[in-house]
XYZ file of C-alpha atoms in Angstrom:
698
model
C 16.575 -23.460 9.190
C 18.222 -20.060 9.633
C 16.412 -18.529 12.605
C 14.736 -15.143 12.373
C 17.158 -13.527 14.821
C 20.081 -14.174 12.515
C 18.168 -13.056 9.452
C 17.087 -9.859 11.208
C 20.702 -9.093 12.062
C 21.861 -9.742 8.492
C 19.190 -7.557 6.895
C 19.301 -4.604 9.251
C 20.322 -1.227 7.882
C 23.445 -0.634 9.956
C 22.858 3.045 10.771
C 19.399 2.128 12.114
C 20.625 -0.864 14.092
C 19.559 0.405 17.509
C 15.957 1.007 16.446
C 14.950 -2.488 15.390
C 13.032 -4.778 17.691
C 15.490 -6.459 20.061
C 14.437 -9.928 19.067
C 17.408 -11.664 20.675
C 16.732 -10.060 24.073
C 13.025 -10.833 23.945
C 13.689 -14.417 22.938
C 16.012 -14.736 25.935
C 13.326 -13.268 28.203
C 10.771 -15.792 26.925
C 13.145 -18.627 27.882
C 13.606 -17.074 31.318
C 9.864 -16.734 31.802
C 9.407 -20.393 30.889
C 12.012 -21.519 33.412
C 10.659 -19.232 36.148
C 7.111 -20.516 35.759
C 8.322 -24.119 35.678
C 10.202 -23.747 38.979
C 7.449 -21.585 40.496
C 9.594 -18.478 41.116
C 7.199 -16.238 39.166
C 3.433 -16.277 38.775
C 1.875 -16.062 35.329
C 0.231 -12.677 35.968
C 3.549 -11.002 36.717
C 5.129 -12.543 33.618
C 2.303 -11.302 31.381
C 2.573 -7.791 32.790
C 6.353 -7.694 32.443
C 6.305 -9.005 28.873
C 3.537 -6.553 27.903
C 5.631 -3.671 29.258
C 8.662 -4.866 27.317
C 6.662 -5.181 24.091
C 5.154 -1.708 24.553
C 8.650 -0.284 25.022
C 9.994 -2.006 21.909
C 7.052 -0.869 19.787
C 7.338 2.687 21.082
C 11.018 2.745 20.105
C 10.105 1.640 16.589
C 7.226 4.123 16.283
C 9.198 7.150 17.470
C 12.006 6.355 15.051
C 9.458 5.853 12.284
C 7.899 9.258 12.976
C 11.325 10.867 13.082
C 12.277 9.410 9.707
C 8.937 10.415 8.227
C 9.650 13.932 9.403
C 13.050 13.918 7.694
C 11.473 12.687 4.457
C 8.702 15.291 4.670
C 11.296 18.018 5.243
C 13.298 16.915 2.212
C 10.154 16.838 0.064
C 9.219 20.345 1.253
C 12.661 21.693 0.262
C 12.452 19.971 -3.108
C 8.993 21.490 -3.535
C 10.477 24.976 -3.053
C 13.079 24.222 -5.732
C 10.334 22.951 -8.002
C 8.359 26.171 -7.565
C 11.429 28.168 -8.576
C 11.762 26.066 -11.731
C 8.187 26.674 -12.857
C 9.137 29.808 -14.784
C 12.508 28.680 -16.138
C 12.460 25.370 -18.008
C 16.015 24.239 -17.222
C 16.083 20.618 -18.419
C 19.228 19.671 -16.473
C 17.877 21.041 -13.191
C 14.526 19.324 -13.765
C 16.366 16.022 -14.256
C 18.363 16.618 -11.067
C 15.179 17.412 -9.168
C 13.456 14.316 -10.514
C 16.392 12.175 -9.382
C 16.289 13.849 -5.963
C 12.631 12.849 -5.588
C 13.549 9.314 -6.591
C 16.258 9.299 -3.938
C 13.633 10.246 -1.351
C 11.540 7.380 -2.705
C 14.414 4.935 -2.266
C 14.875 6.079 1.314
C 11.149 5.617 1.882
C 11.506 2.091 0.535
C 14.172 1.414 3.166
C 11.810 2.734 5.825
C 9.018 0.466 4.632
C 11.334 -2.496 4.825
C 12.332 -1.416 8.336
C 8.662 -1.544 9.347
C 8.199 -4.891 7.611
C 11.087 -6.588 9.407
C 9.922 -5.262 12.761
C 6.372 -6.435 12.082
C 7.667 -9.927 11.368
C 9.799 -9.855 14.503
C 6.831 -8.783 16.621
C 4.644 -11.531 15.264
C 7.303 -14.192 15.765
C 8.060 -13.248 19.354
C 4.329 -13.242 20.159
C 4.014 -16.669 18.628
C 7.049 -17.921 20.553
C 5.606 -16.600 23.819
C 2.276 -18.352 23.201
C 3.977 -21.609 22.287
C 6.448 -21.695 25.183
C 4.122 -20.510 27.933
C 1.033 -22.209 26.465
C -0.993 -19.035 26.817
C -3.076 -17.054 24.331
C -1.261 -13.832 25.138
C -1.208 -12.747 21.500
C -4.987 -12.556 21.380
C -5.097 -10.389 24.509
C -2.242 -8.111 23.478
C -3.545 -7.262 20.037
C -7.158 -6.812 21.106
C -6.162 -4.384 23.856
C -3.728 -2.412 21.651
C -5.282 -2.477 18.190
C -8.171 -0.055 18.732
C -6.934 2.003 21.681
C -6.661 5.738 20.813
C -3.051 5.823 22.066
C -2.057 2.543 20.485
C 1.528 2.523 19.255
C 0.813 -0.782 17.559
C -1.845 0.919 15.480
C 0.554 3.719 14.577
C 2.963 1.225 13.028
C 0.508 -0.615 10.860
C -1.846 2.149 9.828
C 1.193 4.327 8.845
C -0.883 7.188 7.454
C 2.260 9.316 7.269
C 3.904 6.899 4.874
C 0.918 7.075 2.550
C 1.187 10.862 2.515
C 4.886 10.694 1.604
C 4.155 8.213 -1.193
C 1.467 10.545 -2.532
C 3.747 13.590 -2.417
C 6.564 11.836 -4.261
C 4.187 10.453 -6.906
C 2.501 13.802 -7.528
C 5.717 15.776 -7.787
C 7.383 13.252 -10.058
C 4.325 13.383 -12.303
C 4.442 17.181 -12.368
C 8.079 17.069 -13.431
C 7.284 14.895 -16.438
C 7.361 16.700 -19.759
C 3.637 16.862 -20.500
C 4.047 18.791 -23.773
C 1.792 21.599 -22.645
C -0.809 19.374 -20.960
C -2.815 20.994 -18.159
C -3.861 17.661 -16.646
C -2.552 16.339 -13.324
C -2.456 12.800 -11.920
C -5.774 13.587 -10.213
C -7.427 14.279 -13.593
C -6.203 10.952 -14.991
C -6.498 8.401 -12.167
C -6.506 5.536 -14.670
C -3.048 6.561 -15.900
C -0.798 6.468 -12.820
C 2.847 7.432 -13.027
C 4.875 4.481 -14.287
C 8.082 5.115 -12.382
C 10.145 2.129 -11.139
C 10.730 3.727 -7.746
C 7.032 4.376 -7.208
C 6.154 0.857 -8.360
C 8.618 -0.599 -5.830
C 7.156 1.554 -3.056
C 3.611 0.523 -3.954
C 4.637 -3.150 -3.934
C 6.151 -2.721 -0.458
C 3.051 -0.902 0.817
C 0.851 -3.655 -0.621
C 2.823 -6.267 1.302
C 2.642 -4.246 4.480
C -1.030 -3.298 4.260
C -2.377 -6.340 2.504
C -6.150 -6.333 2.303
C -8.130 -8.973 0.503
C -9.375 -8.067 -2.937
C -10.580 -10.042 -5.898
C -7.247 -10.150 -7.725
C -5.268 -11.268 -4.654
C -7.964 -13.747 -3.736
C -8.123 -15.235 -7.226
C -4.340 -15.350 -7.626
C -3.941 -17.405 -4.454
C -6.048 -20.195 -6.008
C -3.076 -21.062 -8.210
C -1.098 -22.058 -5.102
C 2.019 -20.392 -6.468
C 3.939 -19.905 -3.244
C 6.586 -17.285 -2.519
C 9.556 -18.677 -0.693
C 11.054 -15.656 0.990
C 10.605 -12.129 2.218
C 11.835 -9.855 -0.599
C 14.654 -7.433 0.125
C 13.932 -3.744 -0.424
C 16.065 -3.489 -3.548
C 16.035 -7.049 -4.899
C 12.338 -7.822 -4.938
C 12.082 -7.950 -8.726
C 12.711 -11.098 -10.761
C 15.090 -10.473 -13.650
C 12.797 -9.446 -16.489
C 15.193 -11.131 -18.904
C 13.615 -14.500 -18.080
C 10.107 -13.229 -18.741
C 8.493 -13.426 -22.165
C 4.878 -12.301 -22.502
C 4.015 -14.614 -25.412
C 5.410 -17.600 -23.503
C 3.203 -16.720 -20.528
C 0.226 -16.411 -22.862
C 1.005 -19.853 -24.318
C 1.050 -21.356 -20.821
C -2.333 -19.797 -20.063
C -3.672 -21.053 -23.410
C -2.461 -24.557 -22.520
C -4.344 -24.324 -19.220
C -7.509 -23.169 -20.979
C -7.398 -25.847 -23.684
C -6.734 -28.609 -21.182
C -9.772 -27.649 -19.092
C -11.912 -27.478 -22.238
C -10.570 -30.925 -23.143
C -11.493 -32.264 -19.715
C -15.115 -31.104 -19.677
C -16.089 -31.071 -23.354
C -17.069 -34.768 -23.259
C -19.174 -34.625 -20.078
C -22.566 -33.961 -21.786
C -22.075 -36.782 -24.318
C -19.940 -39.395 -22.510
C -22.957 -41.512 -21.531
C -24.302 -41.543 -25.111
C -20.853 -42.455 -26.427
C -20.611 -45.370 -23.971
C -24.082 -46.610 -25.022
C -23.199 -46.386 -28.707
C -20.206 -48.666 -28.056
C -22.337 -51.232 -26.262
C -21.437 -50.282 -22.692
C -23.698 -49.055 -19.884
C -24.394 -45.321 -19.634
C -22.710 -45.204 -16.241
C -19.406 -46.229 -17.843
C -19.212 -42.507 -18.555
C -17.668 -42.289 -15.085
C -14.683 -44.335 -16.234
C -14.494 -42.460 -19.558
C -14.436 -39.071 -17.829
C -12.204 -40.269 -14.979
C -9.593 -41.948 -17.213
C -8.073 -38.543 -17.896
C -7.785 -37.849 -14.172
C -6.194 -41.270 -13.530
C -3.379 -40.481 -15.956
C -3.041 -36.951 -14.556
C -2.116 -38.390 -11.143
C 1.117 -39.633 -12.740
C 1.641 -36.955 -15.386
C 1.608 -34.170 -12.794
C 4.702 -35.678 -11.172
C 6.815 -36.223 -14.283
C 5.811 -32.870 -15.797
C 6.731 -31.140 -12.527
C 10.131 -32.877 -12.604
C 10.612 -32.102 -16.301
C 9.980 -28.404 -15.669
C 13.165 -28.337 -13.579
C 15.074 -28.544 -16.878
C 12.801 -27.131 -19.562
C 9.437 -25.529 -20.201
C 9.292 -25.741 -23.982
C 9.858 -29.489 -24.426
C 7.190 -30.598 -21.922
C 4.667 -28.264 -23.562
C 5.485 -29.708 -26.992
C 5.151 -33.244 -25.624
C 1.867 -32.318 -23.953
C 0.429 -30.935 -27.203
C 1.430 -33.987 -29.245
C 0.073 -36.439 -26.678
C -3.221 -34.553 -26.384
C -3.527 -34.367 -30.170
C -3.077 -38.141 -30.460
C -5.334 -38.845 -27.469
C -8.209 -36.874 -28.972
C -7.777 -38.577 -32.343
C -8.058 -41.950 -30.590
C -11.128 -40.756 -28.679
C -12.805 -39.708 -31.932
C -12.007 -42.801 -34.047
C -13.142 -45.207 -31.295
C -16.691 -44.705 -32.613
C -15.944 -46.110 -36.061
C -13.721 -48.822 -34.607
C -16.541 -49.677 -32.165
C -13.978 -50.073 -29.388
C -14.460 -48.924 -25.819
C -10.802 -49.818 -25.236
C -9.603 -47.295 -27.848
C -11.923 -44.722 -26.283
C -10.431 -45.240 -22.816
C -6.858 -45.323 -24.163
C -7.503 -41.996 -25.873
C -8.699 -40.417 -22.630
C -5.759 -41.881 -20.724
C -3.396 -40.435 -23.313
C -5.058 -37.041 -22.881
C -4.457 -37.276 -19.133
C -0.794 -38.081 -19.711
C -0.561 -34.751 -21.531
C -1.637 -32.648 -18.553
C 0.976 -29.874 -18.302
C -0.682 -27.826 -15.557
C 2.384 -28.359 -13.367
C 4.504 -26.736 -16.093
C 2.050 -23.857 -16.493
C 2.089 -23.172 -12.768
C 5.868 -23.552 -12.534
C 6.488 -21.104 -15.396
C 4.508 -18.411 -13.577
C 6.360 -19.118 -10.335
C 9.855 -19.122 -11.858
C 9.780 -16.762 -14.829
C 7.151 -14.082 -14.240
C 8.357 -10.935 -12.412
C 6.968 -10.410 -8.930
C 5.244 -7.175 -9.931
C 2.897 -9.018 -12.326
C 2.952 -12.504 -10.800
C -0.318 -11.900 -9.005
C -2.030 -10.982 -12.291
C -0.473 -14.012 -14.018
C -1.661 -16.312 -11.218
C -5.149 -14.849 -11.459
C -4.960 -15.407 -15.234
C -4.101 -19.068 -14.628
C -7.193 -19.523 -12.449
C -9.403 -17.533 -14.837
C -8.221 -19.589 -17.824
C -9.104 -22.767 -15.929
C -12.564 -21.446 -15.017
C -13.239 -20.255 -18.557
C -12.175 -23.624 -19.965
C -14.468 -25.401 -17.530
C -17.420 -23.340 -18.806
C -16.490 -23.452 -22.504
C -16.047 -27.236 -22.641
C -19.722 -28.200 -22.093
C -20.890 -25.161 -24.091
C -18.936 -26.333 -27.144
C -20.314 -29.856 -26.756
C -23.821 -28.426 -26.960
C -23.035 -26.932 -30.383
C -21.991 -30.220 -31.974
C -25.501 -31.376 -32.890
C -24.891 -32.871 -36.322
C -24.204 -36.207 -38.000
C -22.266 -36.810 -41.221
C -19.496 -38.946 -42.647
C -16.309 -38.073 -44.536
C -14.311 -40.990 -45.996
C -16.224 -43.379 -43.724
C -15.208 -41.371 -40.655
C -18.209 -40.402 -38.527
C -18.670 -36.870 -37.247
C -21.446 -36.553 -34.659
C -22.060 -35.213 -31.154
C -20.000 -38.042 -29.642
C -16.935 -37.789 -31.892
C -16.834 -34.060 -32.690
C -15.457 -33.116 -29.237
C -12.438 -35.307 -29.983
C -11.944 -33.954 -33.511
C -12.404 -30.336 -32.366
C -9.842 -30.696 -29.569
C -7.387 -32.464 -31.904
C -7.558 -29.474 -34.275
C -7.228 -27.095 -31.311
C -4.078 -28.820 -30.046
C -2.582 -28.925 -33.547
C -2.973 -25.167 -33.937
C -1.626 -24.675 -30.418
C 1.437 -26.806 -31.232
C 2.207 -24.668 -34.288
C 1.779 -21.461 -32.260
C 3.969 -22.907 -29.508
C 6.728 -23.899 -31.932
C 6.800 -20.441 -33.515
C 6.379 -18.195 -30.480
C 7.635 -19.845 -27.281
C 10.925 -18.623 -25.866
C 12.751 -20.953 -23.481
C 13.997 -18.906 -20.497
C 17.691 -19.090 -19.701
C 18.603 -21.343 -16.805
C 21.849 -19.799 -15.611
C 19.987 -16.967 -13.921
C 17.924 -19.146 -11.617
C 18.518 -18.344 -7.954
C 20.423 -20.920 -5.962
C 18.752 -22.659 -3.060
C 20.567 -20.947 -0.281
C 19.175 -20.918 3.227
C 16.346 -18.436 3.442
C 13.614 -17.659 5.881
C 10.352 -19.325 4.974
C 7.650 -17.499 3.086
C 5.823 -17.281 6.364
C 7.721 -14.087 7.126
C 6.151 -12.041 4.374
C 2.815 -13.644 5.142
C 3.193 -13.025 8.846
C 3.501 -9.332 8.126
C 0.277 -9.358 6.155
C -1.495 -10.964 9.047
C -0.381 -8.312 11.511
C -1.833 -5.475 9.498
C -5.046 -7.318 8.754
C -5.416 -7.979 12.432
C -5.723 -4.305 13.205
C -8.904 -4.170 11.187
C -10.048 -7.566 12.476
C -8.253 -9.956 14.735
C -4.475 -9.671 14.208
C -3.992 -12.849 15.877
C -7.112 -14.794 15.338
C -6.118 -14.921 11.719
C -2.495 -15.170 12.757
C -3.098 -18.095 15.037
C -4.647 -20.129 12.310
C -1.460 -19.617 10.327
C 0.958 -20.208 13.150
C 0.685 -23.895 13.790
C 0.085 -24.615 10.135
C 3.495 -23.390 9.080
C 5.705 -26.412 9.155
C 8.794 -24.426 8.317
C 8.701 -22.586 11.625
C 10.512 -24.916 13.974
C 12.001 -23.164 16.957
C 15.023 -24.247 18.981
C 15.945 -23.362 22.506
C 19.628 -23.126 21.814
C 21.481 -21.528 18.947
C 19.850 -19.631 16.107
C 21.754 -21.889 13.723
C 20.173 -24.952 12.201
C 20.731 -27.359 9.392
C 20.759 -25.980 5.881
C 18.945 -29.129 4.812
C 15.734 -27.799 6.314
C 15.588 -25.299 3.449
C 15.904 -27.828 0.670
C 12.829 -28.717 -1.415
C 11.007 -31.940 -0.641
C 12.535 -34.875 -2.531
C 9.474 -37.131 -2.679
C 5.725 -37.133 -2.151
C 6.328 -38.800 1.226
C 8.780 -36.127 2.391
C 6.424 -33.400 1.158
C 3.567 -35.016 3.077
C 5.674 -35.032 6.257
C 5.988 -31.252 5.979
C 2.232 -30.870 6.331
C 0.865 -29.935 9.732
C -2.533 -31.168 10.985
C -4.372 -28.021 9.905
C -2.877 -28.170 6.399
C -3.884 -31.840 6.146
C -7.428 -30.869 7.114
C -7.444 -28.239 4.385
C -6.294 -30.832 1.851
C -9.105 -33.090 3.095
C -11.530 -30.226 2.481
C -10.107 -29.809 -1.020
C -10.513 -33.542 -1.618
C -14.113 -33.377 -0.398
C -15.177 -30.454 -2.572
C -13.520 -31.895 -5.686
C -15.230 -35.238 -5.026
C -18.644 -33.609 -4.604
C -18.225 -31.406 -7.695
C -17.062 -34.328 -9.831
C -20.045 -36.428 -8.783
C -22.382 -33.571 -9.704
C -20.758 -32.851 -13.067
C -19.855 -36.341 -14.284
C -23.208 -37.978 -13.606
C -25.265 -34.961 -14.692
C -25.927 -36.346 -18.173
C -27.042 -39.757 -16.885
C -29.186 -38.327 -14.066
C -30.917 -35.667 -16.178
C -31.575 -38.138 -18.988
C -33.069 -40.694 -16.585
C -35.256 -38.298 -14.567
C -36.011 -35.429 -16.971
C -35.215 -36.718 -20.500
C -32.899 -33.786 -21.087
C -31.177 -33.514 -24.455
C -27.416 -33.068 -24.805
C -27.967 -29.357 -25.464
C -29.846 -28.875 -22.180
C -27.158 -30.727 -20.231
C -24.484 -28.617 -21.911
C -26.311 -25.385 -21.041
C -26.692 -26.482 -17.400
C -23.006 -27.393 -17.065
C -21.865 -24.231 -18.857
C -24.030 -22.161 -16.514
C -22.412 -23.814 -13.497
C -18.950 -23.137 -14.944
C -19.766 -19.487 -15.577
C -20.565 -18.948 -11.887
C -16.897 -19.473 -10.942
C -15.583 -15.953 -11.598
C -18.642 -14.006 -10.312
C -18.619 -16.059 -7.104
C -14.932 -15.351 -6.605
C -15.490 -11.643 -7.237
C -18.132 -11.520 -4.504
C -16.067 -13.545 -2.042
C -12.738 -11.863 -2.806
C -14.055 -8.304 -2.833
C -16.686 -8.376 -0.108
C -17.268 -11.497 1.954
C -13.619 -12.146 2.816
C -13.305 -8.554 4.034
C -16.251 -8.963 6.405
C -15.560 -12.408 7.863
C -12.565 -14.458 8.875
C -11.388 -17.180 6.522
C -12.162 -19.753 9.186
C -15.773 -18.604 9.402
C -16.244 -18.646 5.615
C -14.547 -22.034 5.437
C -16.892 -23.657 7.935
C -20.020 -21.941 6.567
C -19.162 -23.090 3.039
C -18.623 -26.670 4.192
C -22.033 -26.642 5.860
C -23.664 -25.246 2.696
C -22.014 -27.930 0.549
C -23.399 -30.510 2.962
C -26.878 -28.945 2.723
C -26.650 -28.979 -1.086
C -25.765 -32.684 -1.008
C -28.673 -33.478 1.331
C -31.127 -31.557 -0.869
C -29.923 -33.524 -3.922
C -31.121 -36.894 -2.593
C -34.135 -38.445 -4.274
C -36.348 -38.799 -1.210
C -39.520 -37.174 -2.564
C -41.357 -38.544 -5.594
C -41.360 -37.214 -8.236
C -37.813 -35.869 -8.483
C -38.224 -32.409 -10.007
C -36.018 -30.261 -12.197
C -36.309 -27.448 -9.639
C -34.961 -29.679 -6.867
C -32.069 -30.958 -8.971
C -31.026 -27.571 -10.361
C -31.370 -25.652 -7.081
C -29.570 -28.276 -4.986
C -26.860 -28.633 -7.637
C -26.399 -24.867 -7.745
C -26.161 -24.634 -3.947
C -23.619 -27.454 -3.884
C -21.518 -26.120 -6.761
C -21.469 -22.455 -5.714
C -20.733 -23.361 -2.078
C -17.949 -25.651 -3.251
C -16.526 -22.799 -5.337
C -16.578 -20.458 -2.319
C -15.015 -23.208 -0.231
C -12.318 -23.880 -2.832
C -11.437 -20.198 -3.053
C -11.106 -19.685 0.693
C -9.406 -23.041 1.231
C -6.752 -22.495 -1.457
C -6.298 -18.881 -0.396
C -5.552 -20.110 3.109
C -3.380 -22.991 1.883
C -1.259 -20.603 -0.176
C -0.408 -18.721 3.024
C 0.303 -21.574 5.401
C 2.223 -24.201 3.468
C 5.875 -24.655 4.331
C 8.314 -22.599 2.256
C 10.017 -25.866 1.333
C 6.932 -26.616 -0.739
C 7.308 -23.422 -2.768
C 9.906 -24.931 -5.096
C 11.169 -28.202 -6.480
C 9.296 -31.065 -8.091
C 7.154 -31.943 -5.078
C 5.726 -28.493 -4.372
C 2.515 -27.300 -2.751
C 0.766 -26.886 -6.077
C 1.540 -30.507 -6.972
C 0.182 -31.763 -3.629
C -3.090 -29.911 -4.043
C -3.373 -31.041 -7.668
C -2.833 -34.656 -6.645
C -5.422 -34.393 -3.854
C -8.021 -32.964 -6.243
C -7.172 -35.394 -9.045
C -7.401 -38.445 -6.782
C -10.784 -37.172 -5.567
C -11.991 -36.963 -9.173
C -10.700 -40.456 -9.950
C -12.515 -41.962 -6.960
C -15.701 -40.014 -7.758
C -15.756 -41.187 -11.366
C -15.047 -44.757 -10.251
C -17.921 -44.510 -7.771
C -20.314 -43.532 -10.576
C -19.364 -46.561 -12.662
C -19.550 -48.984 -9.727
C -22.884 -47.571 -8.575
C -24.187 -48.035 -12.112
C -24.203 -51.802 -11.587
C -27.030 -51.289 -9.080
C -29.150 -49.592 -11.717
C -29.700 -46.019 -12.848
C -32.654 -45.641 -10.481
C -30.295 -45.956 -7.511
C -27.339 -44.098 -9.032
C -28.131 -40.676 -7.603
C -28.541 -41.681 -3.955
C -25.710 -44.235 -3.973
C -23.177 -41.708 -5.323
C -24.345 -38.951 -2.977
C -23.839 -41.073 0.149
C -19.990 -40.977 0.008
C -20.165 -37.231 -0.741
C -22.288 -36.716 2.362
C -20.006 -38.877 4.526
C -16.836 -37.060 3.398
C -18.552 -33.680 3.812
C -19.593 -34.420 7.389
C -16.104 -35.775 8.146
C -14.465 -32.610 6.841
C -16.769 -30.420 8.959
C -15.946 -32.433 12.085
C -12.214 -32.330 11.263
C -12.350 -28.566 10.711
C -14.130 -27.881 14.002
C -11.858 -30.244 15.946
C -8.627 -28.937 14.424
C -9.362 -25.259 14.908
C -10.700 -25.759 18.427
C -7.559 -27.721 19.290
C -5.115 -25.263 17.761
C -6.865 -22.032 18.553
């Protein structure tokens, strides 16, 4: 890969060249320290003191230059303010336009300054990481803890950058005042919900957001989509060409996501009854529900590959296949064929276009709204998960039309077939295929870790810069360092060419996180898929009651993510939330066992709620962390990070549904405990793996 030193040199603003962190010198010093300690010519204490002094000097150089530039910008804004005062009485349109452009020019210079800070922050983080790795010492932890909260901390001056916020505010306010308000007496402070929509200000805000990233609900939710960014944006080229973006096409992708999740879960409350009506055991519902996931294991790969060439054609194919699959699911009742039923569900799984939906957001949605689009993808999935069972609960009727039966078992299939038909028509009329000639070429770039590394530095000043940094460091497979030249093979930037090559890019901590994802999907699938059988056996629940219970669980997804994204993740480290959530999932599984007679509704509902909500918290934190630590090579191509996580979750669902059917041969009385045992074993294994991995790495 192209090393950071070379990238830093290429992206430096030439007139500021002497004020950037001297990464090359510090890298050379780290090599010298390593050699000196190996031969015994220097003791570790002296090396730590010398390197600390060098870092302090480099940071001070950056800070003083930053303050100087802020002063220049403030001076320019003050002079422009004087000109603006003089224009208050005389409405000279040409001079107002000139003044507005002058403010924008100050904004563009501020953007350069923000990018200067961002590059230096990345350089600081990388050299700290290199020092820790080469000298096998947790120096980073010490350095940040001693500098972050000290009253004279230069490190804090860089990343708090209060002065920059003041400059941003001054530019925004004055640009707003220069707008022709047609006699309005309102200012931007009177209308906080209507901020100035100026491209320069939007670019500055985007840069500030990257530099001072703090967890909030929208960021947290968006990261669940595992849509990875592959590089650190340049200060002037951080926007995707809006020509490739089409709002209706994005909406159609989100609608596809929603409908597919509805399609997945709409049969859960009635699958056991459908299996019984066709002469099979109730526990065959596991195979019926899981058939869709089995096909999705394969469809995710070919849809991901297809999206390299087109978005429209795979979506059309998906709609047709799902339409036919649901028709087959519905007519299986009158044909009295469990085979047709399973073939229909398999066909539905072969129509899973989630890889296309995710890829469209990644490739065609501008950076400035990609976070909102990613959050929309996750929200559409959560809403579909809740709506599916809710709709099933409404289909309580029985009638025939032309000898075709419509009842609670078949209506989910007919309803989804109609839904996909209408979607296909909407898709055909409204979708706009983005042009392909404007796609960026895969030239050597620094991994997405750079932009993420910067985030971690700033977060660390409020909490542990490098506790959270350390957990990212070793997990970033794209960050291979070399003792010699900064040059490396361009091949290391190419996307993975197979599942095997993608798997080889995963570090131990990322593999543990995928294991956690597998575990929570397995536990959730066991809970959801066998809910109808379990509640019918123990509590004689009707389909409507099962549907209400499942819909209620689905509706907890967004509120739980709001709480975690807005509050909990700001108070605790991801690692702490991760481990606590795993333990709570394990407790929920233990409480679900039928060890006390009689098995009560209160026990089932409360334990299921604990398990499901904890799994949702765990999924949010786990995917949020995964989105930051996966190799940049997994941010593009067919075999990307989103595909890997999808495959891990889908395989977990397949195994869980298979477990339900196999356990059914032992009798419904044993179904609950038999299916919970693997969940408990995997949960305990994931907790042990998490503790071991983080203790080893950190």
